[in-house]
mmCIF file of C-alpha atoms in Angstrom:
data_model
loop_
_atom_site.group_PDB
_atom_site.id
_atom_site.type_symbol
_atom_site.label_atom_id
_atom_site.label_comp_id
_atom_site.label_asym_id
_atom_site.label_seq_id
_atom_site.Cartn_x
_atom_site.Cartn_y
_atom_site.Cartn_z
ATOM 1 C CA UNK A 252 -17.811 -1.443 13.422
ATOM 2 C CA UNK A 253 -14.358 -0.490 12.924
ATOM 3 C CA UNK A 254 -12.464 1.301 15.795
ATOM 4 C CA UNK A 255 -8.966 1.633 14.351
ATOM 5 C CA UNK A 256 -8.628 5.318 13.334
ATOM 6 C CA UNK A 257 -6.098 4.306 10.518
ATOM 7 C CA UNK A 258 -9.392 2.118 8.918
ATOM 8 C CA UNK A 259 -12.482 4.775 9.965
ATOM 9 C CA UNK A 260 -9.866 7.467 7.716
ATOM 10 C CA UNK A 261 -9.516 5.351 5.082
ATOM 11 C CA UNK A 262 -13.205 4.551 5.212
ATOM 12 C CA UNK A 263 -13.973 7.963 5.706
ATOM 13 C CA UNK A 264 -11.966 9.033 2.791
ATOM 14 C CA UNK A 265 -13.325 6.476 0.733
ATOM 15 C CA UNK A 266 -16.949 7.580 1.303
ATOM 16 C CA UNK A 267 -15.996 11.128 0.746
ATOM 17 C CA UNK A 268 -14.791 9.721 -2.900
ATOM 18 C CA UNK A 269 -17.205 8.035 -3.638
ATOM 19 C CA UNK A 270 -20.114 10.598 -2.949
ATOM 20 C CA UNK A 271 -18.013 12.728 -5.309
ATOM 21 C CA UNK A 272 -18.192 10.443 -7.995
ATOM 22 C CA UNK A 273 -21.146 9.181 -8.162
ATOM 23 C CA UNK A 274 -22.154 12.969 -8.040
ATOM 24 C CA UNK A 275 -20.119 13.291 -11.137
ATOM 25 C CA UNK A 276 -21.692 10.261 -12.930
ATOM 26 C CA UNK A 277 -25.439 10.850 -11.881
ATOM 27 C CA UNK A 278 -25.479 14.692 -12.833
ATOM 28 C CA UNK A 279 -23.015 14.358 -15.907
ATOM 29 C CA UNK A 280 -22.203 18.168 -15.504
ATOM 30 C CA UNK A 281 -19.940 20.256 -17.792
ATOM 31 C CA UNK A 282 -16.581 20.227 -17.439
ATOM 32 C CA UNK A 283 -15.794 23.623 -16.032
ATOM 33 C CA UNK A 284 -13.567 24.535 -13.106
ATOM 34 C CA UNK A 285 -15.618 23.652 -10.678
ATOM 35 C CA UNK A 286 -16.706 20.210 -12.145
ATOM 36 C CA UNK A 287 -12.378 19.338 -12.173
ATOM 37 C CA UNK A 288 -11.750 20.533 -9.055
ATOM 38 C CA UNK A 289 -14.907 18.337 -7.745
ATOM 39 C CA UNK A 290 -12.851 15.337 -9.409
ATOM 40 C CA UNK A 291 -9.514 16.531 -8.450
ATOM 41 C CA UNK A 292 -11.174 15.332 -5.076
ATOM 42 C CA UNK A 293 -12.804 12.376 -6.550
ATOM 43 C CA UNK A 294 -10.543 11.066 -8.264
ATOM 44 C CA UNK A 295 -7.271 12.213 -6.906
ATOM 45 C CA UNK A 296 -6.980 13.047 -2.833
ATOM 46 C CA UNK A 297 -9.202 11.484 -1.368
ATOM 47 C CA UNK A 298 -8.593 7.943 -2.755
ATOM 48 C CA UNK A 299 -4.397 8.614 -2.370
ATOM 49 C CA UNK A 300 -5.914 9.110 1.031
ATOM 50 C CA UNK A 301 -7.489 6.294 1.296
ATOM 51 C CA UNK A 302 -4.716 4.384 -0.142
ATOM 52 C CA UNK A 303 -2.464 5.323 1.870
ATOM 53 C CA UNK A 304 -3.960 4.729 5.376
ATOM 54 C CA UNK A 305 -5.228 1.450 3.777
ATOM 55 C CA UNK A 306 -2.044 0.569 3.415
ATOM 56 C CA UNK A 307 -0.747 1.241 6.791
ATOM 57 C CA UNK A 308 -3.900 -0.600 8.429
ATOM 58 C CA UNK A 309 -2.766 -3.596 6.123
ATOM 59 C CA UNK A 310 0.762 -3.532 6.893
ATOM 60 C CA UNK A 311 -0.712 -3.803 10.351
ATOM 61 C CA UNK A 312 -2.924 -6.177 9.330
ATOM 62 C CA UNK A 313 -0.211 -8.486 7.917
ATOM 63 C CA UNK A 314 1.340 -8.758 11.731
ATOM 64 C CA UNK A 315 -1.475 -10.425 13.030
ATOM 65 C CA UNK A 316 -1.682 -14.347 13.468
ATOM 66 C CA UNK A 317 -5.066 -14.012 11.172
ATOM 67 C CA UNK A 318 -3.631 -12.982 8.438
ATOM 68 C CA UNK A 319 -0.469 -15.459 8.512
ATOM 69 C CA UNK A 320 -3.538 -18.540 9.241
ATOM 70 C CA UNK A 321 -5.075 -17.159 6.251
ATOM 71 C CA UNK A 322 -2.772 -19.604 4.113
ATOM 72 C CA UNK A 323 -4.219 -23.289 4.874
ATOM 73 C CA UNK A 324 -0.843 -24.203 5.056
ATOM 74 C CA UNK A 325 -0.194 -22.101 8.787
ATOM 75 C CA UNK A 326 -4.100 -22.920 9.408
ATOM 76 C CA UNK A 327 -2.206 -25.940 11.795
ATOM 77 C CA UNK A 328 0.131 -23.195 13.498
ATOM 78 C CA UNK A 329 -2.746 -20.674 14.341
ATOM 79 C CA UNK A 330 -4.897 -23.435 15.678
ATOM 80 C CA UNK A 331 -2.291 -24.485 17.845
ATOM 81 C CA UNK A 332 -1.536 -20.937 18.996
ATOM 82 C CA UNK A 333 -5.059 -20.338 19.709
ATOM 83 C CA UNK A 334 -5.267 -23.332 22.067
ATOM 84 C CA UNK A 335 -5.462 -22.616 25.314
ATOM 85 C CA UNK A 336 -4.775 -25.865 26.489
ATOM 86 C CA UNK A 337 -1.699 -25.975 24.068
ATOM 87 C CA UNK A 338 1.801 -25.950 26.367
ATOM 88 C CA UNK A 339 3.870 -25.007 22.638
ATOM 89 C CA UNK A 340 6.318 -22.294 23.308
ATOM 90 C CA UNK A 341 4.386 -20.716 20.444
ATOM 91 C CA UNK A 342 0.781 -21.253 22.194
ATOM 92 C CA UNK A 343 2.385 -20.266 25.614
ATOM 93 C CA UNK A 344 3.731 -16.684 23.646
ATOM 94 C CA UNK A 345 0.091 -16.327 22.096
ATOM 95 C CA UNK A 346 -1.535 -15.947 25.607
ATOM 96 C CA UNK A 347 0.645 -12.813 26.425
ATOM 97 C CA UNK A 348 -1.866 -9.904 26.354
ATOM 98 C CA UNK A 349 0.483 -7.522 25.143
ATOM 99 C CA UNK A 350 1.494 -8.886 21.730
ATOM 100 C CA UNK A 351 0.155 -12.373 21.817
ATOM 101 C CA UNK A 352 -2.202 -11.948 18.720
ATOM 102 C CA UNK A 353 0.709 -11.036 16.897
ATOM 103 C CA UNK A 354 2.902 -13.897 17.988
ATOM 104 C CA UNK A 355 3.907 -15.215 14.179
ATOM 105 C CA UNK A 356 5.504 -12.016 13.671
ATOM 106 C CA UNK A 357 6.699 -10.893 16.893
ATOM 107 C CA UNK A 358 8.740 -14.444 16.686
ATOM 108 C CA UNK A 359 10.002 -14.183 13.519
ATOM 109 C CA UNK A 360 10.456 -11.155 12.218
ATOM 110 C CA UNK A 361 13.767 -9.871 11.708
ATOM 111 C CA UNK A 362 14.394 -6.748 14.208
ATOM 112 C CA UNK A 363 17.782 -5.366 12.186
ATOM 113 C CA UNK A 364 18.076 -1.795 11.094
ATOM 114 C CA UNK A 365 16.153 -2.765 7.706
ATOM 115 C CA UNK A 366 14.123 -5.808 9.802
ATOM 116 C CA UNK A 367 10.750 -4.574 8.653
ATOM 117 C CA UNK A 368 11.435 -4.780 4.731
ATOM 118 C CA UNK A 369 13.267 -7.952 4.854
ATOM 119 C CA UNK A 370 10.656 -9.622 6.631
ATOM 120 C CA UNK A 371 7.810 -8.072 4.320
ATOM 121 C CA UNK A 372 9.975 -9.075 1.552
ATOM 122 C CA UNK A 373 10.038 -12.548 3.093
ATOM 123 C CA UNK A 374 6.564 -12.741 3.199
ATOM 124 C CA UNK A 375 6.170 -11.585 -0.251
ATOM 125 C CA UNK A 376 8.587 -14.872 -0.984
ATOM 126 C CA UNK A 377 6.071 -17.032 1.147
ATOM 127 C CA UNK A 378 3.079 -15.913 -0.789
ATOM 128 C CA UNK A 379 5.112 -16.735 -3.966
ATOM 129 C CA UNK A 380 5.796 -19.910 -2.176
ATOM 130 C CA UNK A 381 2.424 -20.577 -1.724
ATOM 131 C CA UNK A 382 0.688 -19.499 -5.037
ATOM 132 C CA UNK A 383 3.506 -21.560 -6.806
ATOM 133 C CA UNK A 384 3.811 -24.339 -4.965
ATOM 134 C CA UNK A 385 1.591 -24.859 -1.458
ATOM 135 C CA UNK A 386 -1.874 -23.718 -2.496
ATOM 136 C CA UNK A 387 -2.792 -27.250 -3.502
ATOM 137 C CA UNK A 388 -1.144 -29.017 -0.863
ATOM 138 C CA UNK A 389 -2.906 -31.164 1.527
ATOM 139 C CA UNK A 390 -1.978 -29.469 5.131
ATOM 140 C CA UNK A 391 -0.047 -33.464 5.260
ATOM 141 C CA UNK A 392 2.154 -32.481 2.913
ATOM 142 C CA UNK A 393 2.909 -28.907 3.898
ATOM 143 C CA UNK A 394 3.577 -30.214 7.431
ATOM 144 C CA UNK A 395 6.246 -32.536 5.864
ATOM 145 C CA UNK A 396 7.661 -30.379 3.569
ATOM 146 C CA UNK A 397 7.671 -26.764 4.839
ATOM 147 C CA UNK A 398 10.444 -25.885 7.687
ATOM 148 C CA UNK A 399 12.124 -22.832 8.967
ATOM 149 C CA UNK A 400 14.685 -21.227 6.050
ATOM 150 C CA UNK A 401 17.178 -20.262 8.704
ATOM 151 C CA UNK A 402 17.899 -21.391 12.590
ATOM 152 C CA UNK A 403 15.706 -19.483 14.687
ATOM 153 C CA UNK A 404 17.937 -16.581 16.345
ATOM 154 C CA UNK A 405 18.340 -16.461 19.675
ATOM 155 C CA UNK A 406 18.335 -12.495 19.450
ATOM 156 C CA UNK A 407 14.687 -12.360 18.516
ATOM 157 C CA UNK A 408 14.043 -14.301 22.354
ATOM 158 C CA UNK A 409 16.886 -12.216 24.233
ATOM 159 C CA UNK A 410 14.491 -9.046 22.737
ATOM 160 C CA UNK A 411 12.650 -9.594 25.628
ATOM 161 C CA UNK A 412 14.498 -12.281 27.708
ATOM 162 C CA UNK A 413 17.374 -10.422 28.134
ATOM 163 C CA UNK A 414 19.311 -12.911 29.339
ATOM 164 C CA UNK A 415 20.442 -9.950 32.254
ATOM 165 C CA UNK A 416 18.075 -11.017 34.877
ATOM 166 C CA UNK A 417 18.941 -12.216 38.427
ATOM 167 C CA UNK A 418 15.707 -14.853 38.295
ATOM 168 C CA UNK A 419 16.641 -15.812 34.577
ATOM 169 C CA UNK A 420 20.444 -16.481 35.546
ATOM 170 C CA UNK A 421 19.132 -18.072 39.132
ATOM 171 C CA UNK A 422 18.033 -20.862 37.032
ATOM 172 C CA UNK A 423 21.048 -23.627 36.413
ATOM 173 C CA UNK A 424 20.198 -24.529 33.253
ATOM 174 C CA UNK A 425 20.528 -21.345 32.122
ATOM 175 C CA UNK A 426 23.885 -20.557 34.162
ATOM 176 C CA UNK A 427 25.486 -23.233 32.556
ATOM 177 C CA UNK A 428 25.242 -22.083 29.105
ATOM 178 C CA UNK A 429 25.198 -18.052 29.326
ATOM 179 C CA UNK A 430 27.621 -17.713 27.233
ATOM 180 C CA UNK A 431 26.766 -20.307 24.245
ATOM 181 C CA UNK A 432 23.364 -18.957 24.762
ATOM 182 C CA UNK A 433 24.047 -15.039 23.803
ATOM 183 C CA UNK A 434 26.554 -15.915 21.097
ATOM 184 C CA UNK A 435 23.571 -18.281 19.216
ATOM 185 C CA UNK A 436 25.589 -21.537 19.805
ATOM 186 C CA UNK A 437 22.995 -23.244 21.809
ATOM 187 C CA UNK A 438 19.062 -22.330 21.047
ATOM 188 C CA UNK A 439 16.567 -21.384 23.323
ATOM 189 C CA UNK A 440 14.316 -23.247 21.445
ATOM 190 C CA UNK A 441 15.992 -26.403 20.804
ATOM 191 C CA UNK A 442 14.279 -29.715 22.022
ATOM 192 C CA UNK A 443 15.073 -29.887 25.680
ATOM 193 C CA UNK A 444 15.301 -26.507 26.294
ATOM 194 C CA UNK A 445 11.987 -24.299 25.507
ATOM 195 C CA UNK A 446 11.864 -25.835 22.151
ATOM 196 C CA UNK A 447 10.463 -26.633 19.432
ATOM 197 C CA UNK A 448 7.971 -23.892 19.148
ATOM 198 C CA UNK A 449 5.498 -25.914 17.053
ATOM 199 C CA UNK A 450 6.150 -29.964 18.379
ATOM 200 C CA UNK A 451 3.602 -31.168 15.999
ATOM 201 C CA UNK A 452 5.135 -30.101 12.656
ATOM 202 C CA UNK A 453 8.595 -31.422 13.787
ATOM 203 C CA UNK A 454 8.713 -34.657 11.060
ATOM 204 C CA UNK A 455 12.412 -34.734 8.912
ATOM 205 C CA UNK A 456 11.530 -32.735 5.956
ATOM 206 C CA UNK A 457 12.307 -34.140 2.397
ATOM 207 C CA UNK A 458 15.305 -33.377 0.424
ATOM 208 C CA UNK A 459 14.869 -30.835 -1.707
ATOM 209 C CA UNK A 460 11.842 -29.028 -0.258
ATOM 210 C CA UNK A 461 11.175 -25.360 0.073
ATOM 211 C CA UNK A 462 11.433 -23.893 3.633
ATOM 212 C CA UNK B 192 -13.968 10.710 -25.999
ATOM 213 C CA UNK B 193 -13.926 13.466 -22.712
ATOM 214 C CA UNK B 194 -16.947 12.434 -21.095
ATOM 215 C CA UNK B 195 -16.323 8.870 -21.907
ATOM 216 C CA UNK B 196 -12.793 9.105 -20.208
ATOM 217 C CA UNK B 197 -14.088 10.291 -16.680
ATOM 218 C CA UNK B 198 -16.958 8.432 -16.943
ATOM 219 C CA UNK B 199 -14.538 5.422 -17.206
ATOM 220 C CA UNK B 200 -11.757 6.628 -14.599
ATOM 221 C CA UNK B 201 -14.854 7.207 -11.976
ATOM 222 C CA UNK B 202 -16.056 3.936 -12.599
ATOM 223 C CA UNK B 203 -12.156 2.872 -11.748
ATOM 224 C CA UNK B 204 -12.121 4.965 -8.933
ATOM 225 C CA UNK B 205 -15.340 3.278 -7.070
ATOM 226 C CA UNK B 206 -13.932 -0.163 -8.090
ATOM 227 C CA UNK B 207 -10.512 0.383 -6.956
ATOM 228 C CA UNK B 208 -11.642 2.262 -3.969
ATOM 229 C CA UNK B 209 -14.162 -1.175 -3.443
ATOM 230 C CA UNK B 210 -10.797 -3.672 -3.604
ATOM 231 C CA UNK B 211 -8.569 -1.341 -0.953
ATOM 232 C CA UNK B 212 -11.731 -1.347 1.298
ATOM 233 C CA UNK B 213 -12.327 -5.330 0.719
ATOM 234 C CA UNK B 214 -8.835 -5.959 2.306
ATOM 235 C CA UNK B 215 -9.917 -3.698 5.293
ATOM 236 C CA UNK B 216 -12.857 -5.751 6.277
ATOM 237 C CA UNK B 217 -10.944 -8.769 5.109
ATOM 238 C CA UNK B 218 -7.022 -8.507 6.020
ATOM 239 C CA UNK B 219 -6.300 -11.900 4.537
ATOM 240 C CA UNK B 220 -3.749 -12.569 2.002
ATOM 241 C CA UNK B 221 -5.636 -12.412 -1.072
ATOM 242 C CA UNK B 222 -7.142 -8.866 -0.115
ATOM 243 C CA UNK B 223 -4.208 -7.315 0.766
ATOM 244 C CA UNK B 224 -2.358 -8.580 -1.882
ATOM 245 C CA UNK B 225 -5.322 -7.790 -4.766
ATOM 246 C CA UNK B 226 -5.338 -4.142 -2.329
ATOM 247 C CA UNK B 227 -1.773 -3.141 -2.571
ATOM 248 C CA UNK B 228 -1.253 -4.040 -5.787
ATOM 249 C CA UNK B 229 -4.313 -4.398 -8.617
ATOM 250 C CA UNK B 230 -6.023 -1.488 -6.535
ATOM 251 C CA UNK B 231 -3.654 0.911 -6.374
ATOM 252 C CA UNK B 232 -2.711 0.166 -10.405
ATOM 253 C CA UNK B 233 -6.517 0.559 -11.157
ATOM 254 C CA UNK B 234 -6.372 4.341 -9.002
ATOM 255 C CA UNK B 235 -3.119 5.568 -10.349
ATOM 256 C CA UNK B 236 -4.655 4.767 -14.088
ATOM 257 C CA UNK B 237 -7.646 6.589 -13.245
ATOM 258 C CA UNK B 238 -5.783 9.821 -12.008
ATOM 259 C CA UNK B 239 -3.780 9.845 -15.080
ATOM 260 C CA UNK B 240 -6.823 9.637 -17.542
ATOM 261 C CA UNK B 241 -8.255 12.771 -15.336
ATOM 262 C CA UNK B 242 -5.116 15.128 -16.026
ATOM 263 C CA UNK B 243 -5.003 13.637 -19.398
ATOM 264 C CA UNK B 244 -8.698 14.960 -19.714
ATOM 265 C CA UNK B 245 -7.662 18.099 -17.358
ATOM 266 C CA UNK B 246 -4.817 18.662 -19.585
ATOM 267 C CA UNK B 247 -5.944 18.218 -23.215
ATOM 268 C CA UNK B 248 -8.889 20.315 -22.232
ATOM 269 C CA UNK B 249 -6.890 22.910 -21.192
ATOM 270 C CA UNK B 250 -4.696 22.605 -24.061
ATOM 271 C CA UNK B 251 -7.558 23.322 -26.518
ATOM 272 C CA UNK B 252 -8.694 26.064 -24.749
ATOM 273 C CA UNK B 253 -5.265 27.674 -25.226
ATOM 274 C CA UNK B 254 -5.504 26.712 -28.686
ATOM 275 C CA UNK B 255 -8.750 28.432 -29.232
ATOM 276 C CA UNK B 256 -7.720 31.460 -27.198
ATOM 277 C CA UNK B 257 -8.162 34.471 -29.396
ATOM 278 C CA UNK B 258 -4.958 36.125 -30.481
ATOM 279 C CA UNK B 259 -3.416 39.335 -29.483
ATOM 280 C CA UNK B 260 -1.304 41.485 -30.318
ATOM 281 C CA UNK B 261 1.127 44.074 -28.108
ATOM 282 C CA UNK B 262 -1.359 46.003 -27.277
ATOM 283 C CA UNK B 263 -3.707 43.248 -26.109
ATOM 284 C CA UNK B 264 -6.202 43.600 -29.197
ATOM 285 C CA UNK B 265 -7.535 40.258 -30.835
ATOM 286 C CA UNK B 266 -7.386 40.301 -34.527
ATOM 287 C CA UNK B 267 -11.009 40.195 -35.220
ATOM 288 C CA UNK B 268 -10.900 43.753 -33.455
ATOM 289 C CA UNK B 269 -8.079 44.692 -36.148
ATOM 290 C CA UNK B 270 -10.476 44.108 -38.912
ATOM 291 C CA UNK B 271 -13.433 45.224 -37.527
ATOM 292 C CA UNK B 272 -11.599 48.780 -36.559
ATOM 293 C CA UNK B 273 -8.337 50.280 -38.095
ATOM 294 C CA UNK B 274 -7.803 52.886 -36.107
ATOM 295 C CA UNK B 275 -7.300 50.637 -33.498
ATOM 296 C CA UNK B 276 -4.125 49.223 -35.494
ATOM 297 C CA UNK B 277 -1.293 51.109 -34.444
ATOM 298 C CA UNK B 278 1.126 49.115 -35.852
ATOM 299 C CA UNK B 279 -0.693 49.418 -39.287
ATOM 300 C CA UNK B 280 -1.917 53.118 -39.178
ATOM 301 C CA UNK B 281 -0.011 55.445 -41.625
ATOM 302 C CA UNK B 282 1.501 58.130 -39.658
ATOM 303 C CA UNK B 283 2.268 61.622 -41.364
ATOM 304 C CA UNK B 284 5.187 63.254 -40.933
ATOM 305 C CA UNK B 285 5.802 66.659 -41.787
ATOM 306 C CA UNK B 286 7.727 67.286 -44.904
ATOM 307 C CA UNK B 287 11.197 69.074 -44.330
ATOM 308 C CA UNK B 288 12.478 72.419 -46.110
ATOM 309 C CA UNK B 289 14.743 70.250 -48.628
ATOM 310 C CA UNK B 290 12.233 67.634 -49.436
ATOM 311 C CA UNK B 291 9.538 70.648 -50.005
ATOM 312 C CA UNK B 292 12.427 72.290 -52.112
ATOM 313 C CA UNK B 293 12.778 69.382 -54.278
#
């Protein structure tokens, strides 16, 4: 039973349509005022209703790790983040409580002024991506030839590790490269730091290949 | 063609209103995808063919409105009843001195 009051509106719009409807369809009555005005609400507000808090629950919907393991292709990437005995930077970022079922997108989605529509409009390019060219891919071949199109940003960590705390900058490692840290010159998730965030899909990927 | 239109944009309603709810109880890609896209192409196509409907009908019924004239009388009225044909009626003027002379 849904609980989110984004999908019981939608639903409940929905229903409200559809009872109109199917009132019009069953009883076929004449097309007076009252019969349009019955459709105006059939046919017109309540489903742009509907549509558009379905559309909001599914932009929501697109942030959670579900929805990015719905492609086989990241079916290897949501296993591993729902492993509990996985020790992955990803895996260890999945068991925080406050955004850990969203931990694809909270990781790497781009947080500028505009961050929201370039990332949906990166996703859009993945599901071209995938349609195109991944769909029929065994998840051996994905995991050879699909990578990361840019260097992950520091930025998106220092969200949240702000690099500003005492117990962060206690630690020597971290002392030692502040600086190169903050400006992006060393990653946090590089191997030997924190990194990488998914160790089993680290094989060289193939010239000319899609990230 | 009236009844057949709204018969066919309800019909597009309930299925389009089906495919938005699908990706609600199913948020993968497909759904969402087929959702925010065929959907809401299916809705918008069905709204349009109910104001075409809405509009041609009320269209005709302009159309078929019966006409009047200034004074708000149709022109079957006219017909039926001269007098109440102002604009038509022959009004008599008195003849002046000079045209009674001549």
């Amino acid at each position: 039973m849904p609980t989110d009051p984004l999908t019981v509106t939608a639903l409940g719009c929905a229903a409200l349509s559809a009872v109109l409807v199917l009132w019009y369809l069953i009883r076929r009555p004449a097309l007076n005022r009252a019969t349009k005005i019955v459709l105006l609400f059939g046919i017109g507000l309540f489903p742009i209703a509907t549509a558009m808090t379905a559309n909001y629950a599914d932009f929501e919907a697109t942030k959670n790790r579900t929805f990015c393991g719905s492609c086989h292709v990241m079916k290897p990437y949501q296993d591993d983040s729902e492993n509990p005995m996985s020790m992955s930077l990803a895996s260890r970022h999945a068991r925080n409580e406050q955004f850990g079922h969203e931990n694809c997108y909270a990781c790497h989605a781009d947080y500028g002024m505009f961050g929201t529509v370039k990332t949906k409009l990166g996703g859009m390019r993945h599901v071209y991506l995938y349609i195109t060219e991944y769909r029929t891919q065994s998840l051996e071949e994905a995991r050879e030839t699909i990578h990361i199109l840019h260097p992950f940003q520091n930025a998106t960590c220092m969200r949240c590790h702000s690099t500003e705390n005492p117990l962060w900058k206690d630690v020597k490692d971290h002392a030692s490269v502040i600086d190169r840290v903050r400006n992006g010159e060393v990653s946090c998730a590089s191997e030997g730091c924190h990194g990488p965030a998914h160790p089993f899909s680290k094989v060289p990927a193939k010239k000319g290949t899609n990230p | 063609m009236t009844r057949g239109l709204l018969t066919a944009a309800c019909v597009m309603t309930l299925v389009g209103l089906a495919l938005m709810l699908w990706s609600l109880f199913v948020p993968t890609v497909w759904p969402i995808m087929v959702a925010m896209s065929v959907a809401q192409g299916i809705g918008t196509l069905a709204f349009g063919m109910y104001g075409y409907v809405v509009f041609r009908d009320m269209r005709r019924r302009m159309v078929n409105k019966p006409k009047k004239d200034l004074f708000g009388i149709t022109k079957e009225l006219q017909e039926l009843d001269p007098i109440a044909r102002p604009s038509q009626q022959k009004i008599e003027v008195p003849a002046s001195k000079e045209e009674k002379a001549s």
